[in-house]
Amino acid sequence: MQRFKNILLVCDEESLHESLIGRAIWLAKTNAARITLVDVIEATPGELASLYGALPGDSAAGESGSSDSGPSGSGYDIEQEVLAFHKARLAQIGGPIKSEGIETSEVVLQGIPFIEIVRRVLRHGHDLVMKGVTEESGGKGLFFAGDDLHILRKCPCPVWMMKQGSQPKYARVLAAVDPDPMDEQRSALDSLVMDLATSLSAAEGSELHVVNVWHLDGENALRHSAFTRVSKETIEKMIEEKRRQSHQKLKSLLFDYPEIDGPEIDGPETDGPETGGRERQVHLLKGEARDVIPAFAKSNNVDLIVMGTVGRTGIRGFFVGNTAESILNQVECSVLAVKPPGFKTPVQLDADPETVVEKLERRQAGNG
């Protein structure tokens, strides 16, 4: 799994956990990658200085008769202390990672968290964002938290969202695919999903489940509408033809993965001793993907779902596809979400690429 070389590890206090750090270390060592630890303070540069400088009883304000949030004011000093605290926290988190021989750096950003994270990806070419799941939904779903979903929607590189309590190694990995050889973007997205899922399952020695969900559009209307006169036999033939087409498309996708492709697409195929006895199963399931995939993941105790989160790239991707978003809001496992080639994030870079810490350090040096 030699794909990721420049990992961005989100270290906010609400979602960071030991399983995430351990997974990042494993991935960095496996890929000879470097890790950047990032924390984002939800305030624009100077906002904290203005806020603290305007508090009643501020000594600098009392002496000068005005609120002073400039380089020599107490509001500015407090903002520096807040930034220094976040920086020190990242350094403490990074210590054990560096001890593993991994190139590690820390960066504190300031602003809206998901926007600053995506901007960091754009500026510095990170090829993977790793973040713990912020659970705010009482355990009924993992991705209702705003920043998590925003990052999944808008980040141009793969995003690995890890739930707390994840095992050091995944026992079961699910690759959710929707193949169509006539759709180049969809084919490229499915190939990326398969590449990541197969390489990860091989590295972990885990089961790999490739799942493709299909259905006949309008089947319910054909069966129950008072305005259709299609016989039951004809409907069954239409369903069987749709299943056959889906079967063929899936086999076409799996042609590039001979270690998975077997004579039967809906049964288990187990490797021999030379590959560790890993089990690869391919599932062609009838139904709606938004219902079938979460149910399959739950009933089969899947640890990680690898899936695409955007179906089209013609316009800037403000929204995850409805099906993908519905799946994300139901699953109870970790997710590795990828975008198709050519995806354009709606997040724009601002004019100044400096981090907050760099800005304040430069200001202090200029006034020292």
Short mmCIF file of C-alpha atoms in Angstrom, two decimals:
data_model
loop_
_atom_site.label_atom_id
_atom_site.label_comp_id
_atom_site.label_asym_id
_atom_site.label_seq_id
_atom_site.Cartn_x
_atom_site.Cartn_y
_atom_site.Cartn_z
CA MET A 1 0.00 0.00 0.00
CA GLN A 2 2.51 2.57 -1.21
CA ARG A 3 0.04 5.31 -2.12
CA PHE A 4 0.08 7.89 0.67
CA LYS A 5 3.21 9.96 1.25
CA ASN A 6 1.97 13.21 2.77
CA ILE A 7 -0.58 12.60 5.54
CA LEU A 8 -2.53 15.35 7.31
CA LEU A 9 -3.65 14.18 10.76
CA VAL A 10 -6.41 16.32 12.29
CA CYS A 11 -5.79 16.65 16.04
CA ASP A 12 -8.80 18.49 17.42
CA GLU A 13 -9.63 17.66 21.03
CA GLU A 14 -13.15 16.44 20.23
CA SER A 15 -12.21 13.63 17.84
CA LEU A 16 -8.55 12.66 18.32
CA HIS A 17 -8.09 9.19 19.83
CA GLU A 18 -5.35 6.62 20.28
CA SER A 19 -6.66 4.30 17.56
CA LEU A 20 -6.34 7.12 15.03
CA ILE A 21 -2.78 7.95 16.06
CA GLY A 22 -1.82 4.28 15.94
CA ARG A 23 -3.32 3.88 12.47
CA ALA A 24 -1.51 7.00 11.23
CA ILE A 25 1.81 5.66 12.54
CA TRP A 26 1.23 2.28 10.87
CA LEU A 27 0.29 3.92 7.58
CA ALA A 28 3.26 6.30 7.61
CA LYS A 29 5.70 3.47 8.29
CA THR A 30 4.11 1.27 5.62
CA ASN A 31 4.26 4.06 3.03
CA ALA A 32 7.45 5.82 4.16
CA ALA A 33 5.22 8.87 4.53
CA ARG A 34 5.49 12.06 6.54
CA ILE A 35 2.77 13.27 8.91
CA THR A 36 1.61 16.81 9.55
CA LEU A 37 -0.37 17.32 12.75
CA VAL A 38 -2.95 20.07 12.41
CA ASP A 39 -5.21 21.82 14.89
CA VAL A 40 -7.60 24.63 14.00
CA ILE A 41 -8.68 27.40 16.36
CA GLU A 42 -12.18 28.58 15.51
CA ALA A 43 -11.35 32.27 15.32
CA THR A 44 -9.92 34.46 12.60
CA PRO A 45 -6.45 35.99 13.09
CA GLY A 46 -6.66 38.80 15.64
CA GLU A 47 -10.20 37.89 16.70
CA LEU A 48 -9.10 36.49 20.05
CA ALA A 49 -6.87 39.51 20.69
CA SER A 50 -9.80 41.84 20.06
CA LEU A 51 -12.11 39.76 22.22
CA TYR A 52 -9.77 39.50 25.21
CA GLY A 53 -8.57 43.07 24.85
CA ALA A 54 -12.14 44.33 25.12
CA LEU A 55 -13.00 42.42 28.30
CA PRO A 56 -13.94 44.58 31.32
CA GLY A 57 -11.06 45.01 33.73
CA ASP A 58 -8.38 44.54 31.07
CA SER A 59 -5.29 46.20 32.49
CA ALA A 60 -4.00 47.49 29.19
CA ALA A 61 -7.37 48.99 28.38
CA GLY A 62 -7.63 50.54 31.87
CA GLU A 63 -4.26 52.25 31.63
CA SER A 64 -4.63 53.59 28.10
CA GLY A 65 -8.34 54.28 28.16
CA SER A 66 -8.95 52.09 25.17
CA SER A 67 -9.01 48.43 24.30
CA ASP A 68 -5.60 47.46 22.99
CA SER A 69 -5.38 44.31 20.89
CA GLY A 70 -2.18 45.31 19.12
CA PRO A 71 1.24 43.65 19.41
CA SER A 72 1.89 45.19 22.86
CA GLY A 73 -1.63 44.80 24.26
CA SER A 74 -2.72 42.14 26.72
CA GLY A 75 -5.36 40.85 24.28
CA TYR A 76 -2.62 40.11 21.81
CA ASP A 77 -0.54 38.45 24.53
CA ILE A 78 -3.46 36.20 25.48
CA GLU A 79 -3.97 35.22 21.85
CA GLN A 80 -0.32 34.27 21.66
CA GLU A 81 -0.70 32.16 24.79
CA VAL A 82 -3.68 30.33 23.27
CA LEU A 83 -1.73 29.63 20.08
CA ALA A 84 1.31 28.52 22.06
CA PHE A 85 -0.86 26.12 24.05
CA HIS A 86 -2.19 24.50 20.86
CA LYS A 87 1.30 24.32 19.41
CA ALA A 88 2.66 22.68 22.58
CA ARG A 89 -0.21 20.18 22.56
CA LEU A 90 0.61 19.18 18.99
CA ALA A 91 4.30 18.82 19.88
CA GLN A 92 3.34 16.50 22.74
CA ILE A 93 1.18 14.39 20.40
CA GLY A 94 3.96 14.33 17.83
CA GLY A 95 6.65 13.11 20.25
CA PRO A 96 5.75 9.40 20.11
CA ILE A 97 5.27 9.62 16.34
CA LYS A 98 8.74 11.10 15.85
CA SER A 99 10.20 8.40 18.08
CA GLU A 100 9.04 5.89 15.46
CA GLY A 101 11.38 7.54 12.95
CA ILE A 102 8.55 9.28 11.09
CA GLU A 103 9.08 12.78 9.69
CA THR A 104 6.56 14.84 11.65
CA SER A 105 5.61 18.51 11.76
CA GLU A 106 2.94 20.54 13.55
CA VAL A 107 0.81 23.41 12.31
CA VAL A 108 -1.82 25.54 14.04
CA LEU A 109 -4.38 27.19 11.78
CA GLN A 110 -7.13 29.64 12.56
CA GLY A 111 -10.57 30.01 11.02
CA ILE A 112 -13.43 27.68 10.12
CA PRO A 113 -11.97 24.19 10.70
CA PHE A 114 -13.10 22.35 7.58
CA ILE A 115 -12.19 25.27 5.32
CA GLU A 116 -8.71 25.63 6.78
CA ILE A 117 -8.13 21.86 6.56
CA VAL A 118 -9.09 21.80 2.88
CA ARG A 119 -6.95 24.88 2.20
CA ARG A 120 -4.02 23.15 3.85
CA VAL A 121 -4.52 20.19 1.51
CA LEU A 122 -4.60 22.49 -1.51
CA ARG A 123 -1.49 24.44 -0.50
CA HIS A 124 0.71 21.57 0.58
CA GLY A 125 -0.43 18.67 -1.56
CA HIS A 126 -1.52 16.31 1.20
CA ASP A 127 -2.71 13.03 -0.32
CA LEU A 128 -4.67 11.79 2.72
CA VAL A 129 -6.58 13.44 5.56
CA MET A 130 -7.08 11.35 8.69
CA LYS A 131 -9.58 12.37 11.35
CA GLY A 132 -11.43 10.79 14.22
CA VAL A 133 -15.20 10.70 14.00
CA THR A 134 -16.94 13.40 16.01
CA GLU A 135 -19.88 11.50 17.46
CA GLU A 136 -22.77 13.86 18.16
CA SER A 137 -25.71 11.69 17.29
CA GLY A 138 -26.17 9.45 20.30
CA GLY A 139 -24.62 6.48 18.55
CA LYS A 140 -27.27 6.29 15.82
CA GLY A 141 -24.97 7.53 13.11
CA LEU A 142 -21.42 8.73 12.88
CA PHE A 143 -21.40 11.61 10.46
CA PHE A 144 -24.00 14.11 11.58
CA ALA A 145 -21.27 16.35 12.97
CA GLY A 146 -20.90 19.32 10.67
CA ASP A 147 -17.14 19.46 10.14
CA ASP A 148 -16.87 15.72 9.43
CA LEU A 149 -19.47 15.87 6.70
CA HIS A 150 -18.06 19.12 5.28
CA ILE A 151 -14.59 17.56 5.00
CA LEU A 152 -16.04 14.47 3.33
CA ARG A 153 -17.93 16.68 0.90
CA LYS A 154 -15.24 19.16 0.01
CA CYS A 155 -11.78 17.67 0.53
CA PRO A 156 -10.15 16.81 -2.83
CA CYS A 157 -7.93 14.02 -1.46
CA PRO A 158 -9.04 10.78 0.25
CA VAL A 159 -10.42 11.19 3.77
CA TRP A 160 -10.07 8.47 6.40
CA MET A 161 -12.68 8.93 9.13
CA MET A 162 -11.98 6.59 12.05
CA LYS A 163 -14.43 5.73 14.79
CA GLN A 164 -13.20 5.50 18.36
CA GLY A 165 -12.34 2.04 19.61
CA SER A 166 -11.22 0.77 16.20
CA GLN A 167 -9.14 -2.38 16.33
CA PRO A 168 -5.39 -2.12 15.55
CA LYS A 169 -6.04 -4.28 12.49
CA TYR A 170 -9.20 -4.47 10.44
CA ALA A 171 -10.79 -7.92 10.21
CA ARG A 172 -13.19 -7.00 7.40
CA VAL A 173 -12.95 -4.33 4.69
CA LEU A 174 -15.84 -3.48 2.36
CA ALA A 175 -15.32 -1.96 -1.10
CA ALA A 176 -18.54 -0.32 -2.30
CA VAL A 177 -18.54 -0.09 -6.11
CA ASP A 178 -21.01 0.88 -8.81
CA PRO A 179 -19.33 -0.13 -12.10
CA ASP A 180 -20.23 1.21 -15.52
CA PRO A 181 -17.59 0.74 -18.27
CA MET A 182 -19.27 3.46 -20.36
CA ASP A 183 -18.81 6.10 -17.63
CA GLU A 184 -15.12 7.04 -17.43
CA GLN A 185 -15.41 9.01 -14.20
CA ARG A 186 -17.33 6.28 -12.42
CA SER A 187 -14.87 3.66 -13.67
CA ALA A 188 -11.93 5.72 -12.42
CA LEU A 189 -13.58 6.14 -9.02
CA ASP A 190 -14.34 2.42 -8.74
CA SER A 191 -10.76 1.58 -9.69
CA LEU A 192 -9.46 3.85 -6.94
CA VAL A 193 -11.83 2.25 -4.42
CA MET A 194 -10.67 -1.22 -5.48
CA ASP A 195 -6.97 -0.30 -5.44
CA LEU A 196 -7.20 1.03 -1.89
CA ALA A 197 -9.40 -1.76 -0.58
CA THR A 198 -7.34 -4.59 -2.08
CA SER A 199 -4.00 -3.16 -0.99
CA LEU A 200 -5.27 -2.43 2.53
CA SER A 201 -6.82 -5.87 2.98
CA ALA A 202 -3.61 -7.48 1.70
CA ALA A 203 -1.48 -5.47 4.12
CA GLU A 204 -3.81 -6.24 7.05
CA GLY A 205 -4.55 -9.86 6.16
CA SER A 206 -8.25 -9.00 6.40
CA GLU A 207 -11.36 -10.23 4.64
CA LEU A 208 -12.33 -8.18 1.59
CA HIS A 209 -15.98 -7.83 0.60
CA VAL A 210 -16.69 -6.21 -2.76
CA VAL A 211 -20.30 -5.05 -2.81
CA ASN A 212 -22.29 -3.86 -5.80
CA VAL A 213 -25.95 -3.01 -5.28
CA TRP A 214 -28.37 -2.99 -8.22
CA HIS A 215 -32.09 -2.52 -8.81
CA LEU A 216 -34.54 -2.09 -11.66
CA ASP A 217 -35.62 1.53 -11.89
CA GLY A 218 -39.38 1.83 -11.55
CA GLU A 219 -39.92 -1.78 -10.45
CA ASN A 220 -42.38 -0.81 -7.74
CA ALA A 221 -44.43 1.26 -10.16
CA LEU A 222 -44.40 -1.52 -12.74
CA ARG A 223 -45.69 -4.00 -10.19
CA HIS A 224 -48.31 -1.89 -8.41
CA SER A 225 -49.36 1.09 -10.54
CA ALA A 226 -52.92 1.05 -11.85
CA PHE A 227 -51.69 2.75 -15.03
CA THR A 228 -49.27 0.05 -16.21
CA ARG A 229 -50.22 -3.09 -18.07
CA VAL A 230 -46.96 -4.97 -17.88
CA SER A 231 -47.31 -8.67 -17.08
CA LYS A 232 -45.57 -10.22 -14.11
CA GLU A 233 -43.58 -12.44 -16.46
CA THR A 234 -42.31 -9.42 -18.40
CA ILE A 235 -41.29 -7.63 -15.20
CA GLU A 236 -39.38 -10.72 -14.03
CA LYS A 237 -37.59 -10.86 -17.37
CA MET A 238 -36.68 -7.17 -17.06
CA ILE A 239 -35.33 -7.74 -13.56
CA GLU A 240 -33.29 -10.73 -14.68
CA GLU A 241 -31.86 -8.72 -17.59
CA LYS A 242 -30.90 -5.90 -15.23
CA ARG A 243 -29.23 -8.42 -12.91
CA ARG A 244 -27.35 -9.93 -15.84
CA GLN A 245 -26.11 -6.49 -16.97
CA SER A 246 -24.99 -5.61 -13.44
CA HIS A 247 -23.26 -8.98 -13.16
CA GLN A 248 -21.37 -8.35 -16.39
CA LYS A 249 -20.33 -4.83 -15.40
CA LEU A 250 -19.02 -6.10 -12.08
CA LYS A 251 -17.07 -8.89 -13.76
CA SER A 252 -15.60 -6.30 -16.13
CA LEU A 253 -14.39 -4.23 -13.15
CA LEU A 254 -12.92 -7.27 -11.43
CA PHE A 255 -11.02 -8.30 -14.56
CA ASP A 256 -8.15 -6.07 -13.37
CA TYR A 257 -8.11 -7.82 -9.98
CA PRO A 258 -7.46 -11.49 -10.76
CA GLU A 259 -6.85 -12.28 -7.11
CA ILE A 260 -10.56 -11.56 -6.55
CA ASP A 261 -12.25 -12.54 -9.80
CA GLY A 262 -13.55 -16.10 -9.67
CA PRO A 263 -15.93 -18.22 -11.73
CA GLU A 264 -18.88 -17.23 -9.54
CA ILE A 265 -19.41 -13.63 -8.55
CA ASP A 266 -21.74 -14.24 -5.61
CA GLY A 267 -19.70 -16.79 -3.66
CA PRO A 268 -16.59 -16.77 -1.48
CA GLU A 269 -13.16 -17.32 -2.94
CA THR A 270 -10.37 -18.21 -0.55
CA ASP A 271 -6.68 -17.83 -1.33
CA GLY A 272 -4.19 -20.59 -0.69
CA PRO A 273 -1.61 -20.67 2.10
CA GLU A 274 0.90 -18.64 0.11
CA THR A 275 -1.22 -15.51 0.53
CA GLY A 276 -2.25 -16.09 4.11
CA GLY A 277 -5.67 -17.61 3.52
CA ARG A 278 -7.40 -14.25 3.06
CA GLU A 279 -11.01 -14.53 2.05
CA ARG A 280 -12.32 -12.39 -0.80
CA GLN A 281 -16.05 -12.29 -1.38
CA VAL A 282 -17.97 -10.55 -4.13
CA HIS A 283 -21.60 -9.64 -3.48
CA LEU A 284 -24.09 -8.59 -6.15
CA LEU A 285 -27.07 -7.50 -4.07
CA LYS A 286 -30.51 -6.32 -5.14
CA GLY A 287 -32.00 -3.23 -3.52
CA GLU A 288 -31.21 0.42 -2.84
CA ALA A 289 -27.55 1.10 -2.01
CA ARG A 290 -28.52 3.56 0.75
CA ASP A 291 -30.28 0.71 2.57
CA VAL A 292 -28.32 -2.37 1.54
CA ILE A 293 -24.74 -1.21 2.22
CA PRO A 294 -25.28 0.00 5.83
CA ALA A 295 -27.28 -3.15 6.61
CA PHE A 296 -24.60 -5.39 5.06
CA ALA A 297 -21.83 -3.58 6.93
CA LYS A 298 -23.65 -3.98 10.24
CA SER A 299 -24.64 -7.62 9.83
CA ASN A 300 -21.14 -8.60 8.70
CA ASN A 301 -19.27 -6.57 11.33
CA VAL A 302 -17.37 -4.57 8.73
CA ASP A 303 -14.54 -2.48 10.19
CA LEU A 304 -13.90 -0.16 7.23
CA ILE A 305 -15.89 0.90 4.18
CA VAL A 306 -13.94 2.20 1.18
CA MET A 307 -16.31 4.18 -1.03
CA GLY A 308 -16.63 7.09 -3.42
CA THR A 309 -18.46 10.16 -2.16
CA VAL A 310 -19.13 12.09 -5.37
CA GLY A 311 -20.81 10.70 -8.45
CA ARG A 312 -20.31 13.67 -10.75
CA THR A 313 -17.56 16.28 -11.19
CA GLY A 314 -19.03 18.63 -13.76
CA ILE A 315 -19.63 21.34 -11.15
CA ARG A 316 -17.82 22.14 -7.95
CA GLY A 317 -18.78 19.51 -5.41
CA PHE A 318 -20.69 21.26 -2.66
CA PHE A 319 -22.74 18.15 -2.02
CA VAL A 320 -21.97 14.51 -1.51
CA GLY A 321 -24.23 12.40 -3.69
CA ASN A 322 -27.54 11.69 -1.97
CA THR A 323 -26.90 7.95 -1.85
CA ALA A 324 -23.39 8.32 -0.42
CA GLU A 325 -24.52 10.82 2.19
CA SER A 326 -27.38 8.56 3.26
CA ILE A 327 -24.93 5.68 3.67
CA LEU A 328 -22.53 7.81 5.71
CA ASN A 329 -25.30 8.85 8.06
CA GLN A 330 -26.19 5.22 8.83
CA VAL A 331 -22.92 3.30 9.08
CA GLU A 332 -21.29 2.51 12.40
CA CYS A 333 -17.76 1.79 11.20
CA SER A 334 -14.77 3.73 9.88
CA VAL A 335 -14.86 5.09 6.33
CA LEU A 336 -12.19 5.79 3.73
CA ALA A 337 -13.84 8.15 1.27
CA VAL A 338 -12.39 9.02 -2.13
CA LYS A 339 -13.22 11.45 -4.91
CA PRO A 340 -13.06 10.84 -8.67
CA PRO A 341 -10.21 12.31 -10.71
CA GLY A 342 -10.93 15.91 -11.65
CA PHE A 343 -12.99 16.71 -8.57
CA LYS A 344 -12.94 20.44 -7.85
CA THR A 345 -13.47 21.59 -4.30
CA PRO A 346 -15.63 24.66 -3.71
CA VAL A 347 -13.16 25.85 -1.06
CA GLN A 348 -10.99 28.68 -2.33
CA LEU A 349 -7.53 29.66 -1.18
CA ASP A 350 -7.26 33.02 0.51
CA ALA A 351 -4.61 35.53 -0.48
CA ASP A 352 -2.28 34.92 2.46
CA PRO A 353 -0.93 31.37 2.85
CA GLU A 354 0.74 32.00 6.19
CA THR A 355 -0.48 30.17 9.25
CA VAL A 356 -1.68 32.11 12.25
CA VAL A 357 1.43 31.26 14.24
CA GLU A 358 3.69 32.44 11.41
CA LYS A 359 1.76 35.71 11.15
CA LEU A 360 2.00 36.49 14.84
CA GLU A 361 5.65 35.50 15.05
CA ARG A 362 6.45 37.77 12.11
CA ARG A 363 4.49 40.63 13.70
CA GLN A 364 6.28 40.16 17.02
CA ALA A 365 9.69 40.07 15.34
CA GLY A 366 8.89 43.27 13.49
CA ASN A 367 7.91 45.06 16.70
CA GLY A 368 10.63 43.58 18.91
#
